[in-house]
Coordinates of C-alpha atoms in Angstrom, one line a residue:
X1 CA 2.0 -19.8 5.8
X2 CA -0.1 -16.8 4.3
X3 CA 0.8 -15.4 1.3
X4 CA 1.0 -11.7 0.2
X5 CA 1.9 -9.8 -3.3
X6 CA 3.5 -7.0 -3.3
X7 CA 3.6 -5.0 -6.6
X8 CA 5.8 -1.9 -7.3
X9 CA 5.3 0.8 -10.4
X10 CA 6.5 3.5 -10.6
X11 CA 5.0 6.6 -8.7
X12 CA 7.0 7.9 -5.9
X13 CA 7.4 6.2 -2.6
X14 CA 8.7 3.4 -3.1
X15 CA 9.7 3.0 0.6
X16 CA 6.4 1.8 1.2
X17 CA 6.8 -1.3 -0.9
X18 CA 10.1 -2.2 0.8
X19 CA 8.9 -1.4 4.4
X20 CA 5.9 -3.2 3.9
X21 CA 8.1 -6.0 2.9
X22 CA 10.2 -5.5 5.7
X23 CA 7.9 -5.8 8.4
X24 CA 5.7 -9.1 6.9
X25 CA 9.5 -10.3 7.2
X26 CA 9.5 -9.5 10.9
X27 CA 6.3 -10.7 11.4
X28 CA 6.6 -14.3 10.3
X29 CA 4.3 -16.3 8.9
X30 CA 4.4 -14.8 5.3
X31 CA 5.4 -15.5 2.2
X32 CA 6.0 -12.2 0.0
X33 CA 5.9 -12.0 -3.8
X34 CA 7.3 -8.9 -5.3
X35 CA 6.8 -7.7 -8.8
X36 CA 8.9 -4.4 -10.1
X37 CA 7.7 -2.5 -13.1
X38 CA 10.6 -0.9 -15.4
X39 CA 9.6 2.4 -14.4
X40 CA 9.9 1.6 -10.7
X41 CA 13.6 0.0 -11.2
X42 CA 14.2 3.8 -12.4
X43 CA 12.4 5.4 -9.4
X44 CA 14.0 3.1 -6.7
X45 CA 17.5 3.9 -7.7
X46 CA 16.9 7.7 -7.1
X47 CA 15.1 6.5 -3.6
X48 CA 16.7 4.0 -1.9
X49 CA 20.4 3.5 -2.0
X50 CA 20.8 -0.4 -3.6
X51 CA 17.5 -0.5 -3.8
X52 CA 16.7 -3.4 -6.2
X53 CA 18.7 -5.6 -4.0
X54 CA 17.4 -4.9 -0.8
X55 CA 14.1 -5.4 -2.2
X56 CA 14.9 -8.2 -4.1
X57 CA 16.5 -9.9 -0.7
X58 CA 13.4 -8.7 1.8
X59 CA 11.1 -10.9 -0.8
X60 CA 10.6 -15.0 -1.0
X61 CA 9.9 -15.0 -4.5
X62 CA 10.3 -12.6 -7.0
X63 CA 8.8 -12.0 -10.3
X64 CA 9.7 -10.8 -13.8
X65 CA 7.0 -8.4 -14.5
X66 CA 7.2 -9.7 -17.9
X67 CA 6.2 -12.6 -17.1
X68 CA 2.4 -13.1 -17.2
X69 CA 2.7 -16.9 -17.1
X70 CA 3.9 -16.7 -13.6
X71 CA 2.2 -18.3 -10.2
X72 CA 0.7 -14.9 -9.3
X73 CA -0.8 -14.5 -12.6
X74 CA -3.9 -17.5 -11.7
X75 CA -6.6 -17.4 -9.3
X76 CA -5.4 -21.1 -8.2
X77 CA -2.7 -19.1 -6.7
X78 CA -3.8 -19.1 -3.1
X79 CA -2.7 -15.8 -1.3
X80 CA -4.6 -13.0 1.2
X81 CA -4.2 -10.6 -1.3
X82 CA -1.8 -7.7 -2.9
X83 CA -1.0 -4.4 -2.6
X84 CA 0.2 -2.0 -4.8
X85 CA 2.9 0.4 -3.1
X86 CA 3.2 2.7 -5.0
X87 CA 0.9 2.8 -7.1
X88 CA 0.7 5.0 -10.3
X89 CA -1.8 6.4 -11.9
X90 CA -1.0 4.5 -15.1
X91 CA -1.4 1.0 -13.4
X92 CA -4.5 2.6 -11.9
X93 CA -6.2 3.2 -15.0
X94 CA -5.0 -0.5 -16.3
X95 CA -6.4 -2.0 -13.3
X96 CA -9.9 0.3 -13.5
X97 CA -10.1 -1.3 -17.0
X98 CA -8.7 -4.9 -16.7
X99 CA -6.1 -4.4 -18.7
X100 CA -3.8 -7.0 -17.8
X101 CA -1.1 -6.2 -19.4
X102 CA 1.8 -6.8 -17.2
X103 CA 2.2 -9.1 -14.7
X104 CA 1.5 -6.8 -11.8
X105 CA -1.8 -5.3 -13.8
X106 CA -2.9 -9.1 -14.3
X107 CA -2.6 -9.9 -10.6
X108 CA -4.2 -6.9 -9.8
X109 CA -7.4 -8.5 -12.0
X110 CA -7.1 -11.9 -10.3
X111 CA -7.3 -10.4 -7.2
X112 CA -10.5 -8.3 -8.1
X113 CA -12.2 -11.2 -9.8
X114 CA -11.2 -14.3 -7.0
X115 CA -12.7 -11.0 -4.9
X116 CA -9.2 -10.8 -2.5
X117 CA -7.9 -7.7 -1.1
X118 CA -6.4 -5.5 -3.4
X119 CA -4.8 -2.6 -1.6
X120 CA -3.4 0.9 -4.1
X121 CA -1.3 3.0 -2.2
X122 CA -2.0 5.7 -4.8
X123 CA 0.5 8.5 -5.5
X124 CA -0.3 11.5 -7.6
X125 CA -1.3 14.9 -6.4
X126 CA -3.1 17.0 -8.0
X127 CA -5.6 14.5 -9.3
X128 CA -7.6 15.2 -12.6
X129 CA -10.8 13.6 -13.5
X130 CA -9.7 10.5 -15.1
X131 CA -7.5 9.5 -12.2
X132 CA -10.7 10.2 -9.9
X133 CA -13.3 8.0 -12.5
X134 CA -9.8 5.4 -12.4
X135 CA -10.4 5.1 -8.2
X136 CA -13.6 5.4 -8.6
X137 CA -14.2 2.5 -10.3
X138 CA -11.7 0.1 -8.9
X139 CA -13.4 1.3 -5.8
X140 CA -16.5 -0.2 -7.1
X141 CA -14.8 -3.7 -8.0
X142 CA -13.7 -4.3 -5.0
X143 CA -9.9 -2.5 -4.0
X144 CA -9.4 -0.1 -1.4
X145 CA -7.8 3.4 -2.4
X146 CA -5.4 4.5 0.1
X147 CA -3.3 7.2 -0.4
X148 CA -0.9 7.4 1.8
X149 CA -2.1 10.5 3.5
X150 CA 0.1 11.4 7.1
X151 CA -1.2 11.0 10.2
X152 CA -0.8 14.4 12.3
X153 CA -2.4 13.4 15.5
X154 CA 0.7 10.6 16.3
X155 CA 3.0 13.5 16.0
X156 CA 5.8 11.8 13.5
X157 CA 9.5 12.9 14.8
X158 CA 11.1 11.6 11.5
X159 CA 10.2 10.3 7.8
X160 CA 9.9 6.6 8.9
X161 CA 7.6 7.6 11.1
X162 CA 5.2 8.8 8.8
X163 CA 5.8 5.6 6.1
X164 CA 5.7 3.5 9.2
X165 CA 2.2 4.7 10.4
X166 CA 0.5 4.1 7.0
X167 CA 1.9 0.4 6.7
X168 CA 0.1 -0.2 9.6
X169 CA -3.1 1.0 8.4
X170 CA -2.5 -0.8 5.4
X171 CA -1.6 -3.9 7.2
X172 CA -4.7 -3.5 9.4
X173 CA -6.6 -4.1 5.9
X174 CA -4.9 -7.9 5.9
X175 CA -5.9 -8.1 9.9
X176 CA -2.3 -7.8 10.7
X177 CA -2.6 -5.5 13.8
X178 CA 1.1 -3.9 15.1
X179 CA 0.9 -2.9 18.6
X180 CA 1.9 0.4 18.1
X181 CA 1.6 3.9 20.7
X182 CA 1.2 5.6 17.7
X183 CA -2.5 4.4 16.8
X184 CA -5.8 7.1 18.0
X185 CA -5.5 7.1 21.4
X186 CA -8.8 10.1 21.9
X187 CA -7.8 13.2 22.6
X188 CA -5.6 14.6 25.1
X189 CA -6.4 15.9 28.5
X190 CA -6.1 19.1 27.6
X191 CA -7.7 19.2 24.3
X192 CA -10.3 17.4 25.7
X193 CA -10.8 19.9 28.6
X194 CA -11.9 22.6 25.7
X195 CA -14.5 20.3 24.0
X196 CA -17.2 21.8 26.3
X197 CA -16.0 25.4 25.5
X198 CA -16.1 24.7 22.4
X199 CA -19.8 22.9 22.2
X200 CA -21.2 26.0 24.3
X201 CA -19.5 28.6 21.4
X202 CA -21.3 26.5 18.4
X203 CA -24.7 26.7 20.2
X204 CA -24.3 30.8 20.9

């Protein structure tokens, strides 16, 4: 069984930490360790109704964020990797500078250092410099940044459309490939019928 951490702070959005958690759950074959920061406990109950317990029931183990002497907290700790949904630009800039001062900053180090996937689903908009420098640099150590930016092309019908479409991408990260219809299919028929319209224009 594959393992997978799941860490969430508290930016906005955590309904990508628990559908993330839902649908390794549906996939089978994983085992998912979630860590909450205090600041996420606050978010989720303005998000999701019972939040904490939904969460707490989609996960196999779950972990006191407190606690820094926990399984997750090693590199002997076999897993695929972790991602950070949401993540805030606080444990951002503790994970840019190896802080490793909670239990999900700390797994966040193991993961850069035992060079696993580290995935931030990064949630702040406008961004100022020190949040750019912040991805920057755990950029350069090894994590993928991915914001959780909508996908217009699949033409989303609903809000769990939208969060659906960027677990998938994030899952595609793990090689965990959904079938889904709503993945680039190339253009349509009749957009692509004005591609050499559009060609001749740019060369006029």
């Amino acid at each position: 069984m594959k393992r997978m951490v799941v860490g969430i702070t508290g930016a906005t959005g955590s309904v990508y930490g628990f559908r993330l958690l839902e649908l390794l759950r549906e996939t089978g074959g994983w085992e998912t360790h979630l860590v909450m920061s205090q600041a996420a406990l606050l978010n989720i109950r303005e998000e999701l109704p019972e939040g904490k317990a939904r969460l707490e029931g989609l996960a196999d183990v779950v972990h006191n964020v407190r606690n820094v002497g926990a399984s997750i907290a090693s590199g002997s700790f076999v897993c695929e990797g972790m991602v950070i949904a949401p993540c805030s630009m606080r444990t951002l800039g503790a994970v840019a500078h190896a802080l490793s001062d909670n239990l999900i900053t700390r797994s966040a180090d193991v993961m850069l250092k035992e060079r696993r996937r580290l995935v931030m689903i990064t949630r702040e908009a406008p961004l100022n410099l020190a949040h750019l420098r912040n991805m920057t640099a755990c950029t350069e150590m090894g994590a993928v940044i991915f914001p959780p930016v909508p996908a217009f092309y699949s033409r989303p019908t609903s809000l769990a459309e939208v969060v659906d479409h960027s677990c998938m991408r994030v899952l595609d990260l793990f090689e965990l490939h959904a079938k889904s219809e709503k993945r680039w299919q190339g253009l349509s028929k009749e957009a692509a019928s004005l591609v050499p319209a559009l060609a001749q224009e740019e060369g006029n």
